[in-house]
Short mmCIF file of C-alpha atoms in Angstrom, two decimals:
data_model
loop_
_atom_site.label_atom_id
_atom_site.label_comp_id
_atom_site.label_asym_id
_atom_site.label_seq_id
_atom_site.Cartn_x
_atom_site.Cartn_y
_atom_site.Cartn_z
CA MET A 1 -23.33 -6.16 25.86
CA LYS A 2 -25.06 -3.64 23.69
CA PRO A 3 -28.32 -1.89 24.65
CA CYS A 4 -31.49 -2.55 22.67
CA GLU A 5 -31.80 -0.27 19.66
CA HIS A 6 -35.45 0.64 20.31
CA MET A 7 -34.71 1.67 23.93
CA LYS A 8 -31.62 3.80 23.26
CA ASP A 9 -33.55 7.10 23.13
CA TYR A 10 -35.30 6.46 26.44
CA LEU A 11 -32.37 5.17 28.49
CA MET A 12 -30.64 8.53 28.67
CA TRP A 13 -33.78 10.30 29.93
CA HIS A 14 -34.54 7.41 32.25
CA ALA A 15 -31.10 7.82 33.85
CA CYS A 16 -31.90 11.41 34.77
CA ASP A 17 -35.63 10.89 35.55
CA GLU A 18 -36.92 12.95 32.68
CA LEU A 19 -39.47 10.43 31.36
CA ASP A 20 -43.16 10.59 32.15
CA ALA A 21 -44.42 8.08 34.74
CA LYS A 22 -45.82 5.61 32.20
CA ARG A 23 -42.69 5.52 30.05
CA GLN A 24 -40.47 5.41 33.14
CA GLN A 25 -42.33 2.29 34.29
CA GLU A 26 -41.99 0.68 30.85
CA VAL A 27 -38.23 1.24 30.87
CA THR A 28 -37.92 -0.04 34.47
CA ASP A 29 -39.79 -3.22 33.48
CA HIS A 30 -37.55 -3.66 30.44
CA LEU A 31 -34.38 -3.20 32.51
CA GLU A 32 -35.35 -6.12 34.74
CA THR A 33 -35.06 -8.47 31.81
CA CYS A 34 -32.31 -6.83 29.70
CA PRO A 35 -28.71 -6.85 30.98
CA GLY A 36 -27.45 -4.80 27.97
CA CYS A 37 -29.76 -1.87 28.74
CA ARG A 38 -29.01 -2.18 32.49
CA GLU A 39 -25.31 -1.82 31.75
CA GLU A 40 -25.98 1.21 29.53
CA VAL A 41 -28.05 2.93 32.26
CA ALA A 42 -25.32 2.21 34.82
CA ARG A 43 -22.71 3.80 32.52
CA LEU A 44 -24.92 6.85 31.96
CA ARG A 45 -25.51 7.21 35.72
CA ILE A 46 -21.76 7.12 36.41
CA LEU A 47 -21.13 9.85 33.84
CA THR A 48 -24.06 11.91 35.13
CA GLN A 49 -22.84 11.56 38.70
CA MET A 50 -19.33 12.52 37.69
CA LEU A 51 -20.57 15.60 35.84
CA ARG A 52 -22.77 16.69 38.75
CA SER A 53 -20.40 16.10 41.63
CA GLY A 54 -16.83 16.05 40.53
CA ALA A 55 -16.52 17.60 37.13
CA ALA A 56 -17.38 21.23 37.75
CA PRO A 57 -14.80 22.98 39.85
CA GLU A 58 -16.04 24.45 43.10
CA ILE A 59 -15.00 27.71 44.65
CA ASP A 60 -14.27 27.38 48.36
CA GLY A 61 -16.46 29.13 50.91
CA VAL A 62 -13.91 31.81 51.85
CA THR A 63 -13.34 32.89 48.26
CA GLN A 64 -17.09 32.89 47.68
CA ALA A 65 -17.65 35.11 50.74
CA GLN A 66 -14.90 37.47 49.58
CA LEU A 67 -16.47 37.67 46.14
CA ARG A 68 -19.88 38.37 47.67
CA GLN A 69 -18.48 41.15 49.86
CA SER A 70 -16.72 42.75 46.92
CA LEU A 71 -19.96 42.54 44.91
CA LEU A 72 -22.02 44.15 47.66
CA GLN A 73 -19.46 46.93 48.10
CA LYS A 74 -19.66 47.66 44.38
CA LEU A 75 -23.45 47.67 44.51
CA ALA A 76 -23.48 49.98 47.52
CA ALA A 77 -21.18 52.39 45.70
CA ARG A 78 -23.58 52.63 42.73
CA PRO A 79 -25.48 55.91 42.62
CA GLN A 80 -28.69 54.61 40.99
CA ARG A 81 -31.49 52.66 42.53
CA PRO A 82 -32.14 49.19 41.06
CA GLY A 83 -33.98 49.26 37.78
CA ALA A 84 -33.89 53.04 37.66
CA VAL A 85 -33.74 54.53 34.20
CA ARG A 86 -30.71 56.72 33.68
CA PRO A 87 -32.01 60.28 34.11
CA PHE A 88 -32.43 62.40 31.03
CA GLY A 89 -29.81 65.13 30.67
CA GLY A 90 -27.19 63.44 32.84
CA GLY A 91 -29.35 63.55 35.99
CA LEU A 92 -30.30 67.21 35.89
CA PHE A 93 -33.99 66.42 35.82
CA GLN A 94 -36.16 63.39 35.24
CA PRO A 95 -39.16 64.31 33.09
CA ALA A 96 -42.43 62.46 33.43
CA PRO A 97 -43.44 60.29 30.45
CA LEU A 98 -46.17 62.78 29.50
CA ILE A 99 -43.67 65.62 29.29
CA GLN A 100 -41.34 63.40 27.23
CA ALA A 101 -44.20 62.62 24.83
CA ALA A 102 -45.11 66.29 24.57
CA VAL A 103 -41.50 67.24 23.79
CA ALA A 104 -41.32 64.51 21.13
CA MET A 105 -44.55 65.76 19.49
CA LEU A 106 -43.29 69.33 19.53
CA LEU A 107 -40.07 68.23 17.83
CA VAL A 108 -42.04 66.36 15.12
CA ALA A 109 -44.28 69.42 14.56
CA PHE A 110 -41.20 71.63 14.32
CA GLY A 111 -39.73 69.27 11.72
CA PHE A 112 -42.86 69.50 9.58
CA TRP A 113 -42.91 73.28 9.88
CA LEU A 114 -39.26 73.44 8.86
CA GLY A 115 -39.99 71.23 5.84
CA GLN A 116 -42.89 73.42 4.74
CA MET A 117 -40.76 76.55 5.10
CA ARG A 118 -38.10 75.02 2.91
CA ILE A 119 -40.61 74.10 0.18
CA ARG A 120 -41.98 77.67 0.21
CA SER A 121 -38.52 79.15 0.08
CA THR A 122 -37.66 77.09 -3.02
CA GLU A 123 -40.72 78.54 -4.74
CA THR A 124 -39.92 82.15 -4.05
CA ASN A 125 -36.16 82.46 -3.86
CA THR A 126 -33.43 81.21 -6.11
CA PRO A 127 -32.42 77.85 -4.66
CA LEU A 128 -28.80 77.16 -3.90
CA GLN A 129 -28.86 74.27 -6.37
CA THR A 130 -29.79 76.69 -9.19
CA LEU A 131 -26.78 78.79 -8.38
CA LEU A 132 -24.52 75.75 -8.33
CA THR A 133 -25.79 73.95 -11.43
CA GLY A 134 -27.11 76.88 -13.45
CA ILE A 135 -30.31 74.93 -14.20
CA GLN A 136 -33.50 76.87 -13.55
CA PRO A 137 -36.44 75.19 -11.78
CA ILE A 138 -39.46 74.37 -13.94
CA GLN A 139 -42.74 76.03 -12.97
CA TYR A 140 -45.52 73.54 -13.52
CA GLN A 141 -49.06 73.86 -12.16
CA GLN A 142 -48.03 76.20 -9.33
CA GLN A 143 -45.20 73.98 -8.28
CA ALA A 144 -41.49 74.33 -8.86
CA ILE A 145 -39.80 71.20 -10.12
CA HIS A 146 -36.08 71.33 -10.10
CA PRO A 147 -34.69 69.17 -12.91
CA THR A 148 -31.88 67.92 -10.67
CA LEU A 149 -34.44 66.68 -8.14
CA ALA A 150 -33.74 62.99 -7.65
CA GLY A 151 -36.04 60.24 -6.37
CA ILE A 152 -38.51 59.52 -9.14
CA ASP A 153 -41.19 57.17 -7.95
CA LYS A 154 -42.74 56.43 -11.35
CA LEU A 155 -41.92 57.46 -14.91
CA ARG A 156 -44.52 56.51 -17.48
CA TYR A 157 -44.22 57.10 -21.22
CA ASN A 158 -47.02 56.52 -23.70
CA PRO A 159 -45.49 56.05 -27.19
CA LYS A 160 -48.89 56.51 -28.90
CA THR A 161 -49.67 59.90 -27.44
CA GLY A 162 -46.09 60.97 -26.69
CA GLU A 163 -47.08 61.89 -23.14
CA ILE A 164 -44.94 61.35 -20.07
CA GLU A 165 -45.85 61.36 -16.41
CA ILE A 166 -43.13 61.70 -13.79
CA GLN A 167 -44.03 61.19 -10.15
CA TYR A 168 -41.38 62.36 -7.71
CA ASN A 169 -41.04 60.63 -4.40
CA THR A 170 -41.32 63.86 -2.40
CA ILE A 171 -43.35 64.80 0.64
CA ASN A 172 -45.42 67.34 -1.34
CA ASP A 173 -46.23 64.85 -4.17
CA ILE A 174 -44.66 66.60 -7.16
CA THR A 175 -45.91 65.16 -10.46
CA TYR A 176 -45.12 66.33 -13.98
CA GLN A 177 -47.37 65.48 -16.92
CA GLY A 178 -46.84 66.63 -20.45
CA SER A 179 -45.57 65.95 -23.95
CA VAL A 180 -42.05 64.60 -24.36
CA TYR A 181 -41.46 67.16 -27.09
CA GLN A 182 -41.70 70.01 -24.57
CA PRO A 183 -38.25 71.39 -23.64
CA GLN A 184 -39.18 71.11 -19.92
CA ALA A 185 -39.92 67.38 -20.26
CA GLN A 186 -36.69 66.84 -22.17
CA GLN A 187 -34.76 68.65 -19.46
CA LEU A 188 -36.32 66.37 -16.82
CA LEU A 189 -35.58 63.25 -18.89
CA ALA A 190 -31.97 64.30 -19.42
CA GLN A 191 -31.48 64.58 -15.67
CA ALA A 192 -33.45 61.41 -14.90
CA MET A 193 -31.17 59.33 -17.17
CA ILE A 194 -28.04 60.27 -15.27
CA ARG A 195 -29.28 60.92 -11.73
CA GLU A 196 -31.88 58.29 -10.95
CA GLU A 197 -30.87 55.32 -8.86
CA SER A 198 -33.48 52.92 -10.20
CA PRO A 199 -32.44 51.22 -13.48
CA ALA A 200 -36.15 50.83 -14.34
CA VAL A 201 -36.65 54.61 -14.23
CA ARG A 202 -33.51 55.19 -16.30
CA LEU A 203 -34.72 52.63 -18.87
CA HIS A 204 -38.12 54.33 -19.14
CA ALA A 205 -36.38 57.67 -19.58
CA VAL A 206 -34.28 56.21 -22.42
CA LYS A 207 -37.43 54.81 -24.05
CA ALA A 208 -39.07 58.23 -23.83
CA VAL A 209 -35.99 59.75 -25.48
CA SER A 210 -36.23 57.14 -28.25
CA GLY A 211 -39.78 58.46 -28.85
CA ILE A 212 -38.35 61.95 -29.28
CA VAL A 213 -35.77 60.64 -31.79
CA ASN A 214 -38.45 58.82 -33.79
CA GLN A 215 -40.51 61.99 -34.06
CA GLU A 216 -37.84 64.67 -34.42
CA GLY A 217 -34.88 62.71 -35.83
CA GLU A 218 -32.40 64.41 -33.52
CA LEU A 219 -31.65 65.19 -29.89
CA THR A 220 -30.96 68.41 -28.03
CA ASP A 221 -27.40 68.97 -26.87
CA GLU A 222 -28.44 68.32 -23.28
CA LEU A 223 -30.11 65.00 -24.11
CA MET A 224 -27.15 63.96 -26.25
CA GLN A 225 -24.75 64.77 -23.42
CA SER A 226 -26.90 62.79 -20.96
CA MET A 227 -26.96 59.81 -23.35
CA ALA A 228 -23.17 59.99 -23.60
CA ASP A 229 -22.82 60.15 -19.81
CA LEU A 230 -25.25 57.28 -19.40
CA LEU A 231 -23.32 55.09 -21.84
CA GLN A 232 -20.08 55.76 -20.03
CA LYS A 233 -21.27 55.27 -16.44
CA GLU A 234 -24.25 52.92 -16.65
CA GLN A 235 -23.83 49.52 -14.98
CA ASN A 236 -27.07 47.98 -16.22
CA GLN A 237 -26.42 46.35 -19.59
CA GLY A 238 -30.10 46.50 -20.62
CA VAL A 239 -30.20 50.27 -20.17
CA ARG A 240 -26.93 50.67 -22.09
CA LEU A 241 -28.22 48.56 -24.97
CA ALA A 242 -31.43 50.62 -25.16
CA ALA A 243 -29.36 53.83 -25.16
CA LEU A 244 -27.11 52.51 -27.95
CA ARG A 245 -30.17 51.72 -30.08
CA VAL A 246 -31.36 55.31 -29.63
CA LEU A 247 -27.96 56.61 -30.77
CA LYS A 248 -28.22 54.49 -33.92
CA SER A 249 -31.08 56.68 -35.17
CA VAL A 250 -29.49 60.09 -34.60
CA PRO A 251 -26.77 61.81 -36.63
CA LEU A 252 -23.30 61.19 -35.28
CA THR A 253 -21.69 63.91 -33.20
CA GLU A 254 -18.08 64.08 -32.11
CA THR A 255 -18.98 62.97 -28.55
CA SER A 256 -21.24 60.10 -29.59
CA GLN A 257 -18.68 58.87 -32.14
CA LYS A 258 -15.97 58.78 -29.49
CA ILE A 259 -18.17 56.76 -27.14
CA LEU A 260 -19.27 54.34 -29.84
CA VAL A 261 -15.69 53.69 -30.91
CA GLN A 262 -14.71 53.15 -27.28
CA ILE A 263 -17.49 50.59 -26.81
CA LEU A 264 -16.67 48.89 -30.11
CA LEU A 265 -13.00 48.46 -29.27
CA TYR A 266 -12.89 47.94 -25.52
CA ASP A 267 -16.26 46.86 -24.12
CA GLU A 268 -16.61 43.38 -22.65
CA ASN A 269 -20.23 42.98 -23.68
CA MET A 270 -20.35 41.53 -27.20
CA ALA A 271 -23.96 42.60 -27.83
CA LEU A 272 -23.01 46.20 -27.06
CA ARG A 273 -19.96 46.04 -29.32
CA ILE A 274 -22.02 44.74 -32.24
CA GLU A 275 -24.64 47.41 -31.61
CA ALA A 276 -21.92 50.10 -31.49
CA PHE A 277 -20.49 48.85 -34.77
CA GLU A 278 -23.90 48.87 -36.49
CA SER A 279 -24.54 52.31 -35.08
CA LEU A 280 -21.25 53.65 -36.47
CA TYR A 281 -21.84 51.96 -39.82
CA GLN A 282 -25.45 53.05 -40.26
CA ASN A 283 -24.60 56.62 -39.32
CA HIS A 284 -22.43 56.79 -42.44
CA LEU A 285 -19.15 57.26 -40.71
CA GLN A 286 -16.76 58.53 -43.34
CA GLU A 287 -14.94 55.79 -45.16
CA SER A 288 -11.55 57.17 -44.23
CA SER A 289 -12.51 57.09 -40.55
CA LEU A 290 -14.12 53.66 -40.74
CA THR A 291 -11.28 51.85 -42.52
CA PRO A 292 -8.81 51.77 -39.55
CA PHE A 293 -11.47 50.20 -37.33
CA LEU A 294 -12.36 47.66 -39.96
CA ARG A 295 -8.69 46.72 -40.32
CA SER A 296 -8.31 46.21 -36.57
CA MET A 297 -11.59 44.29 -36.47
CA GLU A 298 -10.26 41.75 -38.98
CA GLN A 299 -8.37 40.28 -36.01
CA ASP A 300 -11.29 40.56 -33.57
CA THR A 301 -12.25 37.77 -31.17
CA SER A 302 -15.86 37.99 -32.33
CA SER A 303 -16.42 35.95 -35.48
CA TYR A 304 -19.41 38.13 -36.40
CA LEU A 305 -17.36 41.34 -36.21
CA ARG A 306 -14.50 39.69 -38.18
CA TYR A 307 -16.95 38.62 -40.87
CA ARG A 308 -18.63 42.04 -41.05
CA ALA A 309 -15.28 43.84 -41.24
CA THR A 310 -13.93 41.60 -44.02
CA GLN A 311 -17.18 41.89 -45.96
CA LEU A 312 -17.28 45.69 -45.70
CA LEU A 313 -13.63 46.10 -46.65
CA LYS A 314 -14.18 43.96 -49.75
CA GLN A 315 -17.29 45.96 -50.61
CA MET A 316 -15.38 49.23 -50.22
CA GLN A 317 -12.52 47.96 -52.42
CA ALA A 318 -14.98 46.89 -55.11
CA GLU A 319 -16.69 50.29 -55.03
CA ASN A 320 -13.32 52.09 -55.28
CA GLN A 321 -11.99 49.90 -58.13
CA PRO A 322 -14.00 51.40 -61.07
CA VAL A 323 -13.30 54.92 -59.83
CA LYS A 324 -9.57 54.24 -59.70
CA SER A 325 -9.47 52.56 -63.13
CA ALA A 326 -11.44 55.50 -64.60
CA GLN A 327 -8.96 57.93 -63.05
CA LEU A 328 -5.99 55.95 -64.49
CA SER A 329 -7.47 55.80 -67.97
CA ARG A 330 -8.16 59.56 -67.80
CA GLU A 331 -4.52 60.23 -66.79
CA ASN A 332 -3.25 58.02 -69.59
CA MET B 1 -40.98 30.31 45.17
CA ASP B 2 -41.34 30.52 48.94
CA SER B 3 -42.77 33.60 50.65
CA GLN B 4 -39.41 34.52 52.18
CA GLU B 5 -37.69 34.64 48.78
CA ARG B 6 -40.59 36.68 47.41
CA ASN B 7 -40.18 39.11 50.31
CA TRP B 8 -36.42 39.41 49.67
CA ILE B 9 -37.06 40.08 45.99
CA LEU B 10 -39.67 42.75 46.74
CA ARG B 11 -37.35 44.46 49.20
CA ALA B 12 -34.38 44.21 46.84
CA GLN B 13 -36.50 45.76 44.10
CA GLN B 14 -36.80 48.80 46.37
CA GLY B 15 -33.01 48.94 46.64
CA ASP B 16 -32.54 46.96 49.86
CA LEU B 17 -29.01 45.57 49.61
CA LEU B 18 -29.35 43.32 52.64
CA ALA B 19 -32.30 41.56 51.05
CA PHE B 20 -30.33 41.22 47.83
CA GLU B 21 -27.44 39.72 49.78
CA GLN B 22 -29.80 37.00 51.00
CA LEU B 23 -30.74 36.24 47.40
CA VAL B 24 -27.06 36.10 46.47
CA ILE B 25 -26.30 33.70 49.33
CA GLN B 26 -29.20 31.47 48.32
CA HIS B 27 -28.27 31.18 44.63
CA GLU B 28 -24.54 31.88 44.35
CA SER B 29 -23.39 28.24 44.54
CA PHE B 30 -25.70 27.26 41.72
CA VAL B 31 -24.67 30.27 39.63
CA MET B 32 -20.99 29.76 40.39
CA LYS B 33 -21.17 26.09 39.34
CA LEU B 34 -22.70 27.09 36.02
CA ILE B 35 -20.18 29.86 35.41
CA ALA B 36 -17.22 27.68 36.38
CA SER B 37 -18.37 25.06 33.87
CA MET B 38 -18.74 27.53 31.06
CA VAL B 39 -15.85 29.94 31.65
CA TRP B 40 -12.73 28.24 32.81
CA SER B 41 -10.17 30.75 33.98
CA ARG B 42 -10.46 31.67 37.65
CA GLU B 43 -10.23 35.39 36.89
CA ASP B 44 -13.01 35.19 34.29
CA VAL B 45 -15.24 33.11 36.61
CA GLU B 46 -15.02 35.86 39.21
CA ASP B 47 -15.70 38.55 36.61
CA VAL B 48 -18.78 36.79 35.30
CA TYR B 49 -20.04 36.13 38.84
CA GLN B 50 -19.84 39.85 39.65
CA GLU B 51 -21.32 40.92 36.31
CA THR B 52 -24.22 38.48 36.70
CA PHE B 53 -25.29 39.71 40.13
CA MET B 54 -24.65 43.37 39.28
CA ARG B 55 -26.86 43.01 36.24
CA ALA B 56 -29.49 41.10 38.22
CA PHE B 57 -29.61 43.89 40.81
CA SER B 58 -29.84 46.68 38.27
CA HIS B 59 -32.61 44.90 36.31
CA LEU B 60 -34.46 43.50 39.30
CA LYS B 61 -37.45 45.77 38.69
CA ALA B 62 -37.97 43.96 35.39
CA PHE B 63 -38.55 40.69 37.27
CA ARG B 64 -42.32 40.20 37.43
CA PHE B 65 -42.56 36.82 39.20
CA GLU B 66 -43.60 35.13 35.94
CA SER B 67 -40.86 32.52 36.31
CA ALA B 68 -38.77 31.21 39.19
CA PHE B 69 -36.14 33.68 40.37
CA ARG B 70 -33.41 31.06 39.80
CA THR B 71 -34.50 30.61 36.17
CA TRP B 72 -34.42 34.37 35.62
CA LEU B 73 -31.01 34.65 37.30
CA THR B 74 -29.63 31.68 35.34
CA ARG B 75 -30.71 33.32 32.10
CA ILE B 76 -28.63 36.37 33.02
CA ALA B 77 -25.68 34.16 34.01
CA VAL B 78 -25.85 32.24 30.71
CA HIS B 79 -25.84 35.51 28.73
CA GLN B 80 -22.90 36.83 30.71
CA CYS B 81 -20.99 33.55 30.18
CA LEU B 82 -21.61 33.63 26.44
CA ASN B 83 -20.53 37.28 26.29
CA LYS B 84 -17.37 36.47 28.18
CA ARG B 85 -16.62 33.54 25.88
CA ARG B 86 -17.03 35.81 22.87
CA GLN B 87 -14.66 38.35 24.43
CA LEU B 88 -12.18 35.57 25.19
CA ARG B 89 -12.32 34.29 21.65
CA TRP B 90 -11.41 37.75 20.36
CA ARG B 91 -8.76 38.21 23.03
CA ASN B 92 -7.20 34.84 22.29
CA ARG B 93 -7.30 35.50 18.59
CA PHE B 94 -5.45 38.76 19.17
CA THR B 95 -2.96 37.48 21.73
CA LEU B 96 -2.24 34.39 19.63
CA ARG B 97 -0.85 36.68 16.99
CA LEU B 98 1.35 38.50 19.48
CA ALA B 99 2.52 35.55 21.55
CA GLU B 100 1.25 31.99 21.80
CA PRO B 101 -0.28 31.46 25.27
CA GLU B 102 0.67 28.20 26.94
CA GLN B 103 -2.86 26.91 27.64
CA PRO B 104 -5.60 29.38 26.69
CA GLU B 105 -8.79 29.07 28.75
CA MET B 106 -7.44 26.08 30.65
CA ALA B 107 -5.74 27.73 33.59
CA TYR B 108 -8.28 26.72 36.25
CA THR B 109 -7.62 23.50 38.17
CA PRO B 110 -10.45 22.18 40.29
CA PRO B 111 -9.94 22.19 44.05
CA SER B 112 -11.34 19.15 45.82
CA PRO B 113 -12.13 18.63 49.56
CA GLU B 114 -9.46 16.16 50.50
CA PRO B 115 -8.71 13.91 47.60
CA THR B 116 -6.05 11.26 47.45
CA PRO B 117 -3.24 12.04 44.96
CA GLU B 118 -4.57 9.31 42.61
CA GLN B 119 -8.09 10.68 42.80
CA LEU B 120 -6.80 14.19 42.19
CA THR B 121 -4.80 13.10 39.17
CA MET B 122 -7.71 11.11 37.74
CA ASN B 123 -10.33 13.77 38.44
CA ALA B 124 -8.17 16.50 37.00
CA GLU B 125 -7.42 14.39 33.95
CA VAL B 126 -11.08 13.46 33.39
CA TRP B 127 -12.21 17.02 34.00
CA GLN B 128 -9.64 18.45 31.61
CA HIS B 129 -10.70 16.00 28.95
CA LEU B 130 -14.35 16.82 29.59
CA GLN B 131 -13.53 20.53 29.30
CA ARG B 132 -11.89 19.97 25.95
CA THR B 133 -14.82 17.88 24.76
CA LEU B 134 -17.35 20.44 25.98
CA ALA B 135 -15.35 23.24 24.36
CA ARG B 136 -15.71 21.52 21.01
CA LEU B 137 -19.51 21.28 21.27
CA PRO B 138 -21.69 23.86 19.53
CA GLU B 139 -22.58 26.71 21.90
CA LYS B 140 -26.26 25.84 22.28
CA GLN B 141 -25.60 22.12 22.85
CA ARG B 142 -22.89 22.88 25.39
CA THR B 143 -25.04 25.33 27.39
CA ALA B 144 -28.02 22.96 27.46
CA PHE B 145 -25.78 20.03 28.42
CA ILE B 146 -24.11 21.91 31.27
CA LEU B 147 -27.44 23.17 32.60
CA LYS B 148 -28.76 19.62 32.57
CA TYR B 149 -25.84 17.60 33.86
CA VAL B 150 -23.80 20.05 35.90
CA ASN B 151 -26.57 22.24 37.30
CA ASP B 152 -29.28 19.56 37.29
CA CYS B 153 -31.91 21.82 35.73
CA SER B 154 -35.11 20.29 34.38
CA LEU B 155 -35.70 20.24 30.63
CA LYS B 156 -38.58 22.70 31.08
CA ASP B 157 -36.36 25.16 32.96
CA ILE B 158 -33.57 24.85 30.38
CA ALA B 159 -36.06 25.57 27.61
CA GLU B 160 -37.22 28.67 29.49
CA ILE B 161 -33.66 29.84 30.20
CA LEU B 162 -32.52 29.41 26.62
CA GLY B 163 -35.79 30.60 25.06
CA SER B 164 -36.38 27.34 23.23
CA THR B 165 -38.74 24.37 23.28
CA VAL B 166 -38.38 21.21 25.35
CA GLY B 167 -38.16 19.12 22.16
CA THR B 168 -35.26 21.16 20.77
CA ILE B 169 -33.45 21.10 24.11
CA LYS B 170 -33.86 17.32 24.30
CA THR B 171 -32.32 16.94 20.86
CA ASP B 172 -29.43 19.26 21.76
CA ILE B 173 -28.66 17.42 24.99
CA PHE B 174 -28.97 14.01 23.31
CA ARG B 175 -26.49 14.99 20.60
CA ALA B 176 -24.12 16.53 23.13
CA MET B 177 -24.26 13.39 25.27
CA GLN B 178 -23.45 11.21 22.26
CA LYS B 179 -20.40 13.33 21.47
CA VAL B 180 -19.23 13.41 25.10
CA ARG B 181 -19.56 9.64 25.46
CA GLN B 182 -17.81 8.99 22.19
CA SER B 183 -14.94 11.24 23.21
CA MET B 184 -14.66 9.74 26.71
CA HIS B 185 -14.78 6.25 25.23
CA GLN B 186 -11.95 7.04 22.81
CA GLN B 187 -9.84 8.59 25.57
CA PHE B 188 -10.29 6.22 28.48
CA SER B 189 -11.35 2.83 27.16
#
């Protein structure tokens, strides 16, 4: 016989006396009238009994006594008292908590002092980084900002005024404020684009550089090199796209041309490839240099690039036709 | 907690080994039953027994009489059992690659006072099947189930030992019981 569905949950706890008195009584009353539930409780009690008495293996008294003796011998051989904290310094001395706290505070104070000394030394002496990188620190409002200093907290650029504000995440709160057209600011931006970990900071740096391009129409060698490095190493596609758009507005250099061609031919991101193509085209790449790319692009997987290549090749042929026919007639 | 046990604990907290021995004598059967149900090789049972009481002695000063001593001790034993099981899992994983053991974790056969051969065969068979069933249960369900049905702990104590609520423990034990019964039914009906 099967137990009643509504009692199933209680029978198990009834069998091991885990119900409250009222519920226990209810179940007992029910069992008097229901053979199915009685059978179920009997089965549960057999299993419970078996688990309690027979199931778990027992260790005989002799073995247990031997185990206890071995345990007590081990405990007696232990050097420490129960609950004792292992002494500081391998047991040489055990300092009181107050002394421990005092030592900890002294260590913290020493750390701060060491930090301050280091900041002062960077202001007065030539830092090691300067010797290694050859980049001089920038003196700004009585503070020395090293361009290779990483950890920018905020980089704000105002396109209307052309001002930037760079807040470094340093203990002595270094902040730079000034025009993006200043060489110092450009040096900081060039380093920020390639050194900063945060893609948001790198993107703001690129946007600030685009402001410089809009105003001056060209970039310094250092900024151009940083843009090239950024385009080669950057993982964030948004930052790369922004950088490519900046390159579109500056005259082509040998380095930038190489990178653009590389992106156009090998990059996986179609938006970047199209942008690289437009950049190469708008920068008036010489026809002789452009033609081989256009020929290879006629077979491209991108229908847009195929269309643009075919269109441009036709346009170039049409432009060359009258010149050639004029040359022929002149020769004749 | 009776006054004598309290006295033993206070003395043991000061490093009195004789008082601690009394505590061991009073609780070792209970602890051993739990360990033997959770860790099945004889060697490992003995290891866990020693580790449990060693740890209890070295941390005795942390016991502040907020719970029963047995509950506090059981919590240590459960942790040691689970640690040992984790070690065994890694050991078996490693040794399985080197050489297949005949019966991992199943070497212990239960001794019984004076059983008849039939009883011995049946008990051993039932116990081995129970072991296999329990081994397949999730860790939390298995521990709660063993504490309830092998060690006869109350739901409140189990909740305190495992750091859970009575409701959760009830659910765990209920589910474990369903699985055990289903498995026993399939095997022996």
